[in-house]
Amino acid sequence: MSLFKAREWWSTSCGTGEEFDLGLLAVGNADDAEDGSHKIVVASFAGVLRVYHPTKREYGVSDLILESDLGSPVLQLALGDFGVNDSVGEARASVVVLFSKSIAVFSVNVVGGSTNEANGASYHTLQKEHEMQFTSPSANFAVGPFIGKPYDGICVQSMDGEWTVFDGNTVSFSVTLGHDFLLPGPIAYCPRMDAFVTATSRFEVEKYGLRTLAASAKGNTAAGDKKPVKPDWKVCVGEGITQITSATGFVEPGTRKTPKNGQQARVDLIALGERSLFVINEFGEMTLQKRLDYVPLCMHAFRVNPTLGLGGEQSPTHLIITDHTGSGMVYKGSRTIWAAKFEQTPCALVAGAMFGGVGGMLVTLSEGGALSVGYLGAEAPVAIVRGFETAKDLGYVEMEKERVKLAAVIASATTGTFAEPTDAVSLRIEVPDSLDPTHSSAQRADDNPAETEKTLTVTIHVTYAGTGSVENVCLSVHAPAPTECRQESFVVPFVHSRRG
């Protein structure tokens, strides 16, 4: 149980009856506003994309600046610079959306008003810049500045294990993973390594250098064949991986192991398993493995002070993980430094957002569409165990008196003698030692007329020891073979007490 509960600053519900999952939440300057204000972009499996701009506490109608039905279920979305230019030819932010058989890049445009004021636009529109079609169903994608380019590229992983890398609206190359590929796993791009990191159904984490993939794809094209690529390295983690991210400064310096090659590791590859947390360095060596005592749902790595150093490189990185009970744990390496309880169980979260002029906000999204912006507070949750704060220090004399009292209660309950109830119904049965006299007239219709029926009359005495009387006493009679009873149940209307 969490010691504190997260404080809610802003919240709303995204639609009705829609489903959401990991990868359907993004935070950033979606409409390319001049002031760089953050927006929240949310999409659902129903195919509806929404953009929110919270400016103050509590939800207002004007906070929803865009809602569009894309017509197909959305599998994943991301914000970035995907080579889209504005009206004056400068690069601008855009939204990439993954569908089952295509991926599209959209731009959120401001119509009327001014983008350097909070909600200054008259309204916003969603414009499709370009869309690429696939022949195989897609699973997920990763984005980043591939090979050091000034804009972001896209790598889409299909359900059959094919990776397709896009540069703008053109295909750079495509490669196929190994022949033993079974199911697609999470994929992430690490800019420092210029490589992709993924997890396989063999419970392994693999690293593929982008230049290696491009060279392999070029060789396959020249040979007219599409051979599967091999990873630069792979690490067996022993369980399924649900999410992968990269960070710097997450593992504490005192606990960081020196790589076997003697070089200093710069990147922490963080893999969230089904019950464990793994940290692998850029050389494919396990740096940290922590067993979790809960079932994790999602994670997000964030810098404590993004303005410290060039691009926040000197700032330490913390990791927040949520579980199925709605609790969020913040880690610095293997240490748990904070824990808080959310109002709703998040299936996706983004840390470090800025709303209302306050940075470091947490944006969470639940499977049912509960979207909230909050922060980690120090207020105790409602369901905390109470009573200890009013307890007094007891002296030894009072404690001994209470012990003697409790011992007497226990002894009286475990004496082994129990008083029988005074009110009881008893039966006394008289069974004669001979049959009833025979009567020739009493014959069975289905038997030989020459044989007469033999009967035995049993007398049952019903007595009641108690006060008053009992009503509707039901007697059931079961006669052993070969005898039978003409009437198997009897009801005695009243049985009076022998006490009168």
PDB file of N, CA, C and O in Angstrom, residues 292-358:
ATOM      1  N   LEU A 292      10.344  -7.287  -8.666  1.00  0.00           N
ATOM      2  CA  LEU A 292       9.245  -6.451  -8.209  1.00  0.00           C
ATOM      3  C   LEU A 292       8.219  -7.306  -7.480  1.00  0.00           C
ATOM      4  O   LEU A 292       7.885  -8.413  -7.938  1.00  0.00           O
ATOM      5  N   ASP A 293       7.713  -6.801  -6.363  1.00  0.00           N
ATOM      6  CA  ASP A 293       6.712  -7.534  -5.596  1.00  0.00           C
ATOM      7  C   ASP A 293       5.294  -7.145  -5.996  1.00  0.00           C
ATOM      8  O   ASP A 293       4.369  -7.235  -5.188  1.00  0.00           O
ATOM      9  N   TYR A 294       5.112  -6.713  -7.227  1.00  0.00           N
ATOM     10  CA  TYR A 294       3.800  -6.365  -7.761  1.00  0.00           C
ATOM     11  C   TYR A 294       3.817  -6.614  -9.264  1.00  0.00           C
ATOM     12  O   TYR A 294       4.865  -6.915  -9.846  1.00  0.00           O
ATOM     13  N   VAL A 295       2.644  -6.498  -9.878  1.00  0.00           N
ATOM     14  CA  VAL A 295       2.521  -6.696 -11.329  1.00  0.00           C
ATOM     15  C   VAL A 295       2.587  -5.329 -12.002  1.00  0.00           C
ATOM     16  O   VAL A 295       1.654  -4.526 -11.893  1.00  0.00           O
ATOM     17  N   PRO A 296       3.684  -4.989 -12.699  1.00  0.00           N
ATOM     18  CA  PRO A 296       3.811  -3.657 -13.304  1.00  0.00           C
ATOM     19  C   PRO A 296       2.952  -3.526 -14.558  1.00  0.00           C
ATOM     20  O   PRO A 296       2.704  -4.508 -15.269  1.00  0.00           O
ATOM     21  N   LEU A 297       2.525  -2.301 -14.831  1.00  0.00           N
ATOM     22  CA  LEU A 297       1.729  -2.010 -16.024  1.00  0.00           C
ATOM     23  C   LEU A 297       2.503  -1.169 -17.034  1.00  0.00           C
ATOM     24  O   LEU A 297       2.544  -1.500 -18.212  1.00  0.00           O
ATOM     25  N   CYS A 298       3.085  -0.074 -16.595  1.00  0.00           N
ATOM     26  CA  CYS A 298       3.804   0.793 -17.517  1.00  0.00           C
ATOM     27  C   CYS A 298       4.866   1.564 -16.741  1.00  0.00           C
ATOM     28  O   CYS A 298       4.868   1.579 -15.501  1.00  0.00           O
ATOM     29  N   MET A 299       5.774   2.200 -17.479  1.00  0.00           N
ATOM     30  CA  MET A 299       6.845   2.965 -16.845  1.00  0.00           C
ATOM     31  C   MET A 299       7.164   4.182 -17.703  1.00  0.00           C
ATOM     32  O   MET A 299       6.801   4.256 -18.881  1.00  0.00           O
ATOM     33  N   HIS A 300       7.878   5.134 -17.090  1.00  0.00           N
ATOM     34  CA  HIS A 300       8.348   6.308 -17.815  1.00  0.00           C
ATOM     35  C   HIS A 300       9.583   6.837 -17.101  1.00  0.00           C
ATOM     36  O   HIS A 300       9.585   7.039 -15.880  1.00  0.00           O
ATOM     37  N   ALA A 301      10.652   7.059 -17.860  1.00  0.00           N
ATOM     38  CA  ALA A 301      11.890   7.619 -17.318  1.00  0.00           C
ATOM     39  C   ALA A 301      11.904   9.114 -17.569  1.00  0.00           C
ATOM     40  O   ALA A 301      11.579   9.580 -18.670  1.00  0.00           O
ATOM     41  N   PHE A 302      12.295   9.886 -16.569  1.00  0.00           N
ATOM     42  CA  PHE A 302      12.293  11.337 -16.698  1.00  0.00           C
ATOM     43  C   PHE A 302      13.484  11.919 -15.933  1.00  0.00           C
ATOM     44  O   PHE A 302      13.967  11.336 -14.956  1.00  0.00           O
ATOM     45  N   ARG A 303      13.942  13.071 -16.396  1.00  0.00           N
ATOM     46  CA  ARG A 303      15.049  13.772 -15.756  1.00  0.00           C
ATOM     47  C   ARG A 303      14.500  14.638 -14.624  1.00  0.00           C
ATOM     48  O   ARG A 303      13.473  15.300 -14.779  1.00  0.00           O
ATOM     49  N   VAL A 304      15.217  14.619 -13.511  1.00  0.00           N
ATOM     50  CA  VAL A 304      14.774  15.393 -12.353  1.00  0.00           C
ATOM     51  C   VAL A 304      14.854  16.884 -12.629  1.00  0.00           C
ATOM     52  O   VAL A 304      13.946  17.652 -12.305  1.00  0.00           O
ATOM     53  N   ASN A 305      15.934  17.327 -13.281  1.00  0.00           N
ATOM     54  CA  ASN A 305      16.122  18.738 -13.615  1.00  0.00           C
ATOM     55  C   ASN A 305      16.515  18.835 -15.083  1.00  0.00           C
ATOM     56  O   ASN A 305      17.691  18.762 -15.430  1.00  0.00           O
ATOM     57  N   PRO A 306      15.547  18.965 -15.993  1.00  0.00           N
ATOM     58  CA  PRO A 306      15.861  18.970 -17.430  1.00  0.00           C
ATOM     59  C   PRO A 306      16.745  20.138 -17.860  1.00  0.00           C
ATOM     60  O   PRO A 306      17.340  20.092 -18.941  1.00  0.00           O
ATOM     61  N   THR A 307      16.826  21.199 -17.061  1.00  0.00           N
ATOM     62  CA  THR A 307      17.619  22.367 -17.446  1.00  0.00           C
ATOM     63  C   THR A 307      19.057  22.285 -16.946  1.00  0.00           C
ATOM     64  O   THR A 307      19.848  23.210 -17.191  1.00  0.00           O
ATOM     65  N   LEU A 308      19.413  21.223 -16.253  1.00  0.00           N
ATOM     66  CA  LEU A 308      20.752  21.101 -15.697  1.00  0.00           C
ATOM     67  C   LEU A 308      21.702  20.599 -16.773  1.00  0.00           C
ATOM     68  O   LEU A 308      21.547  19.492 -17.285  1.00  0.00           O
ATOM     69  N   GLY A 309      22.707  21.396 -17.140  1.00  0.00           N
ATOM     70  CA  GLY A 309      23.650  20.999 -18.174  1.00  0.00           C
ATOM     71  C   GLY A 309      23.046  21.138 -19.556  1.00  0.00           C
ATOM     72  O   GLY A 309      21.932  21.623 -19.754  1.00  0.00           O
ATOM     73  N   LEU A 310      23.785  20.733 -20.543  1.00  0.00           N
ATOM     74  CA  LEU A 310      23.362  20.822 -21.938  1.00  0.00           C
ATOM     75  C   LEU A 310      22.271  19.789 -22.206  1.00  0.00           C
ATOM     76  O   LEU A 310      22.522  18.591 -22.252  1.00  0.00           O
ATOM     77  N   GLY A 311      21.041  20.282 -22.363  1.00  0.00           N
ATOM     78  CA  GLY A 311      19.925  19.377 -22.625  1.00  0.00           C
ATOM     79  C   GLY A 311      19.604  18.476 -21.460  1.00  0.00           C
ATOM     80  O   GLY A 311      18.997  17.425 -21.638  1.00  0.00           O
ATOM     81  N   GLY A 312      19.997  18.866 -20.238  1.00  0.00           N
ATOM     82  CA  GLY A 312      19.710  18.052 -19.075  1.00  0.00           C
ATOM     83  C   GLY A 312      20.601  16.846 -18.921  1.00  0.00           C
ATOM     84  O   GLY A 312      20.276  15.935 -18.160  1.00  0.00           O
ATOM     85  N   GLU A 313      21.748  16.814 -19.616  1.00  0.00           N
ATOM     86  CA  GLU A 313      22.618  15.643 -19.574  1.00  0.00           C
ATOM     87  C   GLU A 313      23.206  15.415 -18.184  1.00  0.00           C
ATOM     88  O   GLU A 313      23.560  14.298 -17.827  1.00  0.00           O
ATOM     89  N   GLN A 314      23.348  16.481 -17.387  1.00  0.00           N
ATOM     90  CA  GLN A 314      23.924  16.340 -16.065  1.00  0.00           C
ATOM     91  C   GLN A 314      22.887  16.035 -14.998  1.00  0.00           C
ATOM     92  O   GLN A 314      23.229  15.878 -13.830  1.00  0.00           O
ATOM     93  N   SER A 315      21.626  15.970 -15.384  1.00  0.00           N
ATOM     94  CA  SER A 315      20.567  15.700 -14.426  1.00  0.00           C
ATOM     95  C   SER A 315      20.396  14.196 -14.229  1.00  0.00           C
ATOM     96  O   SER A 315      20.454  13.426 -15.198  1.00  0.00           O
ATOM     97  N   PRO A 316      20.204  13.733 -13.002  1.00  0.00           N
ATOM     98  CA  PRO A 316      19.924  12.308 -12.796  1.00  0.00           C
ATOM     99  C   PRO A 316      18.558  11.943 -13.347  1.00  0.00           C
ATOM    100  O   PRO A 316      17.673  12.791 -13.500  1.00  0.00           O
ATOM    101  N   THR A 317      18.390  10.677 -13.652  1.00  0.00           N
ATOM    102  CA  THR A 317      17.142  10.165 -14.225  1.00  0.00           C
ATOM    103  C   THR A 317      16.434   9.293 -13.201  1.00  0.00           C
ATOM    104  O   THR A 317      17.062   8.436 -12.567  1.00  0.00           O
ATOM    105  N   HIS A 318      15.151   9.528 -13.049  1.00  0.00           N
ATOM    106  CA  HIS A 318      14.311   8.701 -12.198  1.00  0.00           C
ATOM    107  C   HIS A 318      13.336   7.919 -13.066  1.00  0.00           C
ATOM    108  O   HIS A 318      13.055   8.302 -14.215  1.00  0.00           O
ATOM    109  N   LEU A 319      12.817   6.850 -12.514  1.00  0.00           N
ATOM    110  CA  LEU A 319      11.892   5.978 -13.239  1.00  0.00           C
ATOM    111  C   LEU A 319      10.652   5.786 -12.399  1.00  0.00           C
ATOM    112  O   LEU A 319      10.740   5.451 -11.207  1.00  0.00           O
ATOM    113  N   ILE A 320       9.487   6.000 -12.981  1.00  0.00           N
ATOM    114  CA  ILE A 320       8.228   5.766 -12.297  1.00  0.00           C
ATOM    115  C   ILE A 320       7.534   4.575 -12.939  1.00  0.00           C
ATOM    116  O   ILE A 320       7.437   4.483 -14.164  1.00  0.00           O
ATOM    117  N   ILE A 321       7.076   3.642 -12.115  1.00  0.00           N
ATOM    118  CA  ILE A 321       6.395   2.424 -12.561  1.00  0.00           C
ATOM    119  C   ILE A 321       5.046   2.360 -11.865  1.00  0.00           C
ATOM    120  O   ILE A 321       4.947   2.575 -10.657  1.00  0.00           O
ATOM    121  N   THR A 322       3.997   2.048 -12.620  1.00  0.00           N
ATOM    122  CA  THR A 322       2.672   1.875 -12.048  1.00  0.00           C
ATOM    123  C   THR A 322       2.304   0.397 -12.053  1.00  0.00           C
ATOM    124  O   THR A 322       2.765  -0.367 -12.911  1.00  0.00           O
ATOM    125  N   ASP A 323       1.451   0.007 -11.097  1.00  0.00           N
ATOM    126  CA  ASP A 323       1.012  -1.379 -11.019  1.00  0.00           C
ATOM    127  C   ASP A 323      -0.495  -1.464 -11.192  1.00  0.00           C
ATOM    128  O   ASP A 323      -1.174  -0.453 -11.409  1.00  0.00           O
ATOM    129  N   HIS A 324      -1.034  -2.695 -11.076  1.00  0.00           N
ATOM    130  CA  HIS A 324      -2.451  -2.922 -11.355  1.00  0.00           C
ATOM    131  C   HIS A 324      -3.355  -2.391 -10.247  1.00  0.00           C
ATOM    132  O   HIS A 324      -4.574  -2.333 -10.424  1.00  0.00           O
ATOM    133  N   THR A 325      -2.803  -2.001  -9.103  1.00  0.00           N
ATOM    134  CA  THR A 325      -3.611  -1.434  -8.028  1.00  0.00           C
ATOM    135  C   THR A 325      -3.707   0.087  -8.105  1.00  0.00           C
ATOM    136  O   THR A 325      -4.396   0.688  -7.283  1.00  0.00           O
ATOM    137  N   GLY A 326      -3.025   0.703  -9.062  1.00  0.00           N
ATOM    138  CA  GLY A 326      -3.058   2.148  -9.189  1.00  0.00           C
ATOM    139  C   GLY A 326      -1.968   2.856  -8.426  1.00  0.00           C
ATOM    140  O   GLY A 326      -1.999   4.086  -8.312  1.00  0.00           O
ATOM    141  N   SER A 327      -0.994   2.132  -7.910  1.00  0.00           N
ATOM    142  CA  SER A 327       0.117   2.746  -7.189  1.00  0.00           C
ATOM    143  C   SER A 327       1.255   3.055  -8.150  1.00  0.00           C
ATOM    144  O   SER A 327       1.459   2.344  -9.134  1.00  0.00           O
ATOM    145  N   GLY A 328       1.996   4.116  -7.843  1.00  0.00           N
ATOM    146  CA  GLY A 328       3.148   4.493  -8.641  1.00  0.00           C
ATOM    147  C   GLY A 328       4.388   4.548  -7.775  1.00  0.00           C
ATOM    148  O   GLY A 328       4.391   5.195  -6.719  1.00  0.00           O
ATOM    149  N   MET A 329       5.425   3.842  -8.185  1.00  0.00           N
ATOM    150  CA  MET A 329       6.689   3.796  -7.451  1.00  0.00           C
ATOM    151  C   MET A 329       7.768   4.505  -8.255  1.00  0.00           C
ATOM    152  O   MET A 329       7.910   4.252  -9.452  1.00  0.00           O
ATOM    153  N   VAL A 330       8.521   5.378  -7.590  1.00  0.00           N
ATOM    154  CA  VAL A 330       9.597   6.118  -8.228  1.00  0.00           C
ATOM    155  C   VAL A 330      10.919   5.503  -7.787  1.00  0.00           C
ATOM    156  O   VAL A 330      11.156   5.325  -6.589  1.00  0.00           O
ATOM    157  N   TYR A 331      11.775   5.175  -8.773  1.00  0.00           N
ATOM    158  CA  TYR A 331      13.044   4.502  -8.504  1.00  0.00           C
ATOM    159  C   TYR A 331      14.200   5.365  -8.969  1.00  0.00           C
ATOM    160  O   TYR A 331      14.121   6.059  -9.984  1.00  0.00           O
ATOM    161  N   LYS A 332      15.279   5.289  -8.201  1.00  0.00           N
ATOM    162  CA  LYS A 332      16.584   5.784  -8.606  1.00  0.00           C
ATOM    163  C   LYS A 332      17.528   4.597  -8.513  1.00  0.00           C
ATOM    164  O   LYS A 332      17.978   4.214  -7.431  1.00  0.00           O
ATOM    165  N   GLY A 333      17.783   3.973  -9.646  1.00  0.00           N
ATOM    166  CA  GLY A 333      18.512   2.714  -9.626  1.00  0.00           C
ATOM    167  C   GLY A 333      17.660   1.640  -8.984  1.00  0.00           C
ATOM    168  O   GLY A 333      16.502   1.421  -9.347  1.00  0.00           O
ATOM    169  N   SER A 334      18.195   0.958  -7.992  1.00  0.00           N
ATOM    170  CA  SER A 334      17.453  -0.095  -7.294  1.00  0.00           C
ATOM    171  C   SER A 334      16.704   0.429  -6.077  1.00  0.00           C
ATOM    172  O   SER A 334      15.986  -0.326  -5.424  1.00  0.00           O
ATOM    173  N   ARG A 335      16.850   1.723  -5.748  1.00  0.00           N
ATOM    174  CA  ARG A 335      16.215   2.283  -4.562  1.00  0.00           C
ATOM    175  C   ARG A 335      14.844   2.851  -4.898  1.00  0.00           C
ATOM    176  O   ARG A 335      14.670   3.536  -5.903  1.00  0.00           O
ATOM    177  N   THR A 336      13.872   2.556  -4.039  1.00  0.00           N
ATOM    178  CA  THR A 336      12.546   3.163  -4.140  1.00  0.00           C
ATOM    179  C   THR A 336      12.570   4.453  -3.334  1.00  0.00           C
ATOM    180  O   THR A 336      12.729   4.429  -2.112  1.00  0.00           O
ATOM    181  N   ILE A 337      12.402   5.576  -4.012  1.00  0.00           N
ATOM    182  CA  ILE A 337      12.525   6.871  -3.334  1.00  0.00           C
ATOM    183  C   ILE A 337      11.171   7.520  -3.071  1.00  0.00           C
ATOM    184  O   ILE A 337      11.082   8.493  -2.335  1.00  0.00           O
ATOM    185  N   TRP A 338      10.099   7.007  -3.698  1.00  0.00           N
ATOM    186  CA  TRP A 338       8.763   7.566  -3.445  1.00  0.00           C
ATOM    187  C   TRP A 338       7.709   6.579  -3.905  1.00  0.00           C
ATOM    188  O   TRP A 338       7.956   5.758  -4.796  1.00  0.00           O
ATOM    189  N   ALA A 339       6.544   6.666  -3.295  1.00  0.00           N
ATOM    190  CA  ALA A 339       5.405   5.839  -3.702  1.00  0.00           C
ATOM    191  C   ALA A 339       4.135   6.632  -3.476  1.00  0.00           C
ATOM    192  O   ALA A 339       3.993   7.328  -2.463  1.00  0.00           O
ATOM    193  N   ALA A 340       3.222   6.553  -4.426  1.00  0.00           N
ATOM    194  CA  ALA A 340       1.975   7.312  -4.338  1.00  0.00           C
ATOM    195  C   ALA A 340       0.862   6.518  -4.999  1.00  0.00           C
ATOM    196  O   ALA A 340       1.101   5.650  -5.840  1.00  0.00           O
ATOM    197  N   LYS A 341      -0.364   6.842  -4.611  1.00  0.00           N
ATOM    198  CA  LYS A 341      -1.555   6.162  -5.115  1.00  0.00           C
ATOM    199  C   LYS A 341      -2.323   7.101  -6.036  1.00  0.00           C
ATOM    200  O   LYS A 341      -2.621   8.242  -5.688  1.00  0.00           O
ATOM    201  N   PHE A 342      -2.662   6.593  -7.248  1.00  0.00           N
ATOM    202  CA  PHE A 342      -3.442   7.372  -8.202  1.00  0.00           C
ATOM    203  C   PHE A 342      -4.934   7.080  -8.016  1.00  0.00           C
ATOM    204  O   PHE A 342      -5.313   6.013  -7.520  1.00  0.00           O
ATOM    205  N   GLU A 343      -5.758   8.026  -8.453  1.00  0.00           N
ATOM    206  CA  GLU A 343      -7.204   7.838  -8.374  1.00  0.00           C
ATOM    207  C   GLU A 343      -7.660   6.724  -9.308  1.00  0.00           C
ATOM    208  O   GLU A 343      -8.531   5.930  -8.973  1.00  0.00           O
ATOM    209  N   GLN A 344      -7.074   6.660 -10.505  1.00  0.00           N
ATOM    210  CA  GLN A 344      -7.375   5.627 -11.491  1.00  0.00           C
ATOM    211  C   GLN A 344      -6.095   4.851 -11.802  1.00  0.00           C
ATOM    212  O   GLN A 344      -4.992   5.393 -11.671  1.00  0.00           O
ATOM    213  N   THR A 345      -6.249   3.603 -12.216  1.00  0.00           N
ATOM    214  CA  THR A 345      -5.089   2.784 -12.554  1.00  0.00           C
ATOM    215  C   THR A 345      -4.579   3.180 -13.931  1.00  0.00           C
ATOM    216  O   THR A 345      -5.264   2.974 -14.936  1.00  0.00           O
ATOM    217  N   PRO A 346      -3.374   3.746 -14.041  1.00  0.00           N
ATOM    218  CA  PRO A 346      -2.887   4.198 -15.348  1.00  0.00           C
ATOM    219  C   PRO A 346      -2.399   3.024 -16.205  1.00  0.00           C
ATOM    220  O   PRO A 346      -1.725   2.119 -15.715  1.00  0.00           O
ATOM    221  N   CYS A 347      -2.745   3.054 -17.485  1.00  0.00           N
ATOM    222  CA  CYS A 347      -2.168   2.127 -18.458  1.00  0.00           C
ATOM    223  C   CYS A 347      -1.099   2.818 -19.293  1.00  0.00           C
ATOM    224  O   CYS A 347      -0.361   2.158 -20.032  1.00  0.00           O
ATOM    225  N   ALA A 348      -1.015   4.154 -19.190  1.00  0.00           N
ATOM    226  CA  ALA A 348       0.021   4.937 -19.872  1.00  0.00           C
ATOM    227  C   ALA A 348       0.252   6.196 -19.059  1.00  0.00           C
ATOM    228  O   ALA A 348      -0.684   6.752 -18.460  1.00  0.00           O
ATOM    229  N   LEU A 349       1.497   6.645 -19.012  1.00  0.00           N
ATOM    230  CA  LEU A 349       1.791   7.872 -18.281  1.00  0.00           C
ATOM    231  C   LEU A 349       2.990   8.569 -18.894  1.00  0.00           C
ATOM    232  O   LEU A 349       3.838   7.928 -19.532  1.00  0.00           O
ATOM    233  N   VAL A 350       3.039   9.880 -18.715  1.00  0.00           N
ATOM    234  CA  VAL A 350       4.145  10.716 -19.160  1.00  0.00           C
ATOM    235  C   VAL A 350       4.504  11.630 -18.000  1.00  0.00           C
ATOM    236  O   VAL A 350       3.630  12.308 -17.438  1.00  0.00           O
ATOM    237  N   ALA A 351       5.762  11.650 -17.625  1.00  0.00           N
ATOM    238  CA  ALA A 351       6.233  12.495 -16.533  1.00  0.00           C
ATOM    239  C   ALA A 351       7.041  13.660 -17.087  1.00  0.00           C
ATOM    240  O   ALA A 351       7.654  13.555 -18.152  1.00  0.00           O
ATOM    241  N   GLY A 352       7.045  14.769 -16.359  1.00  0.00           N
ATOM    242  CA  GLY A 352       7.819  15.934 -16.753  1.00  0.00           C
ATOM    243  C   GLY A 352       7.084  16.928 -17.620  1.00  0.00           C
ATOM    244  O   GLY A 352       7.728  17.790 -18.239  1.00  0.00           O
ATOM    245  N   ALA A 353       5.748  16.863 -17.700  1.00  0.00           N
ATOM    246  CA  ALA A 353       4.991  17.817 -18.500  1.00  0.00           C
ATOM    247  C   ALA A 353       4.853  19.139 -17.749  1.00  0.00           C
ATOM    248  O   ALA A 353       5.047  19.210 -16.529  1.00  0.00           O
ATOM    249  N   MET A 354       4.517  20.188 -18.494  1.00  0.00           N
ATOM    250  CA  MET A 354       4.346  21.516 -17.899  1.00  0.00           C
ATOM    251  C   MET A 354       2.959  22.044 -18.234  1.00  0.00           C
ATOM    252  O   MET A 354       2.596  22.188 -19.408  1.00  0.00           O
ATOM    253  N   PHE A 355       2.179  22.309 -17.183  1.00  0.00           N
ATOM    254  CA  PHE A 355       0.842  22.865 -17.339  1.00  0.00           C
ATOM    255  C   PHE A 355       0.618  23.881 -16.224  1.00  0.00           C
ATOM    256  O   PHE A 355       1.047  23.674 -15.081  1.00  0.00           O
ATOM    257  N   GLY A 356      -0.052  24.956 -16.579  1.00  0.00           N
ATOM    258  CA  GLY A 356      -0.318  25.999 -15.600  1.00  0.00           C
ATOM    259  C   GLY A 356       0.930  26.671 -15.089  1.00  0.00           C
ATOM    260  O   GLY A 356       0.942  27.186 -13.971  1.00  0.00           O
ATOM    261  N   GLY A 357       2.006  26.662 -15.891  1.00  0.00           N
ATOM    262  CA  GLY A 357       3.254  27.263 -15.465  1.00  0.00           C
ATOM    263  C   GLY A 357       4.050  26.431 -14.483  1.00  0.00           C
ATOM    264  O   GLY A 357       5.053  26.906 -13.950  1.00  0.00           O
ATOM    265  N   VAL A 358       3.635  25.204 -14.238  1.00  0.00           N
ATOM    266  CA  VAL A 358       4.313  24.321 -13.295  1.00  0.00           C
ATOM    267  C   VAL A 358       4.884  23.138 -14.061  1.00  0.00           C
ATOM    268  O   VAL A 358       4.170  22.466 -14.813  1.00  0.00           O
TER     269      VAL A 358
END
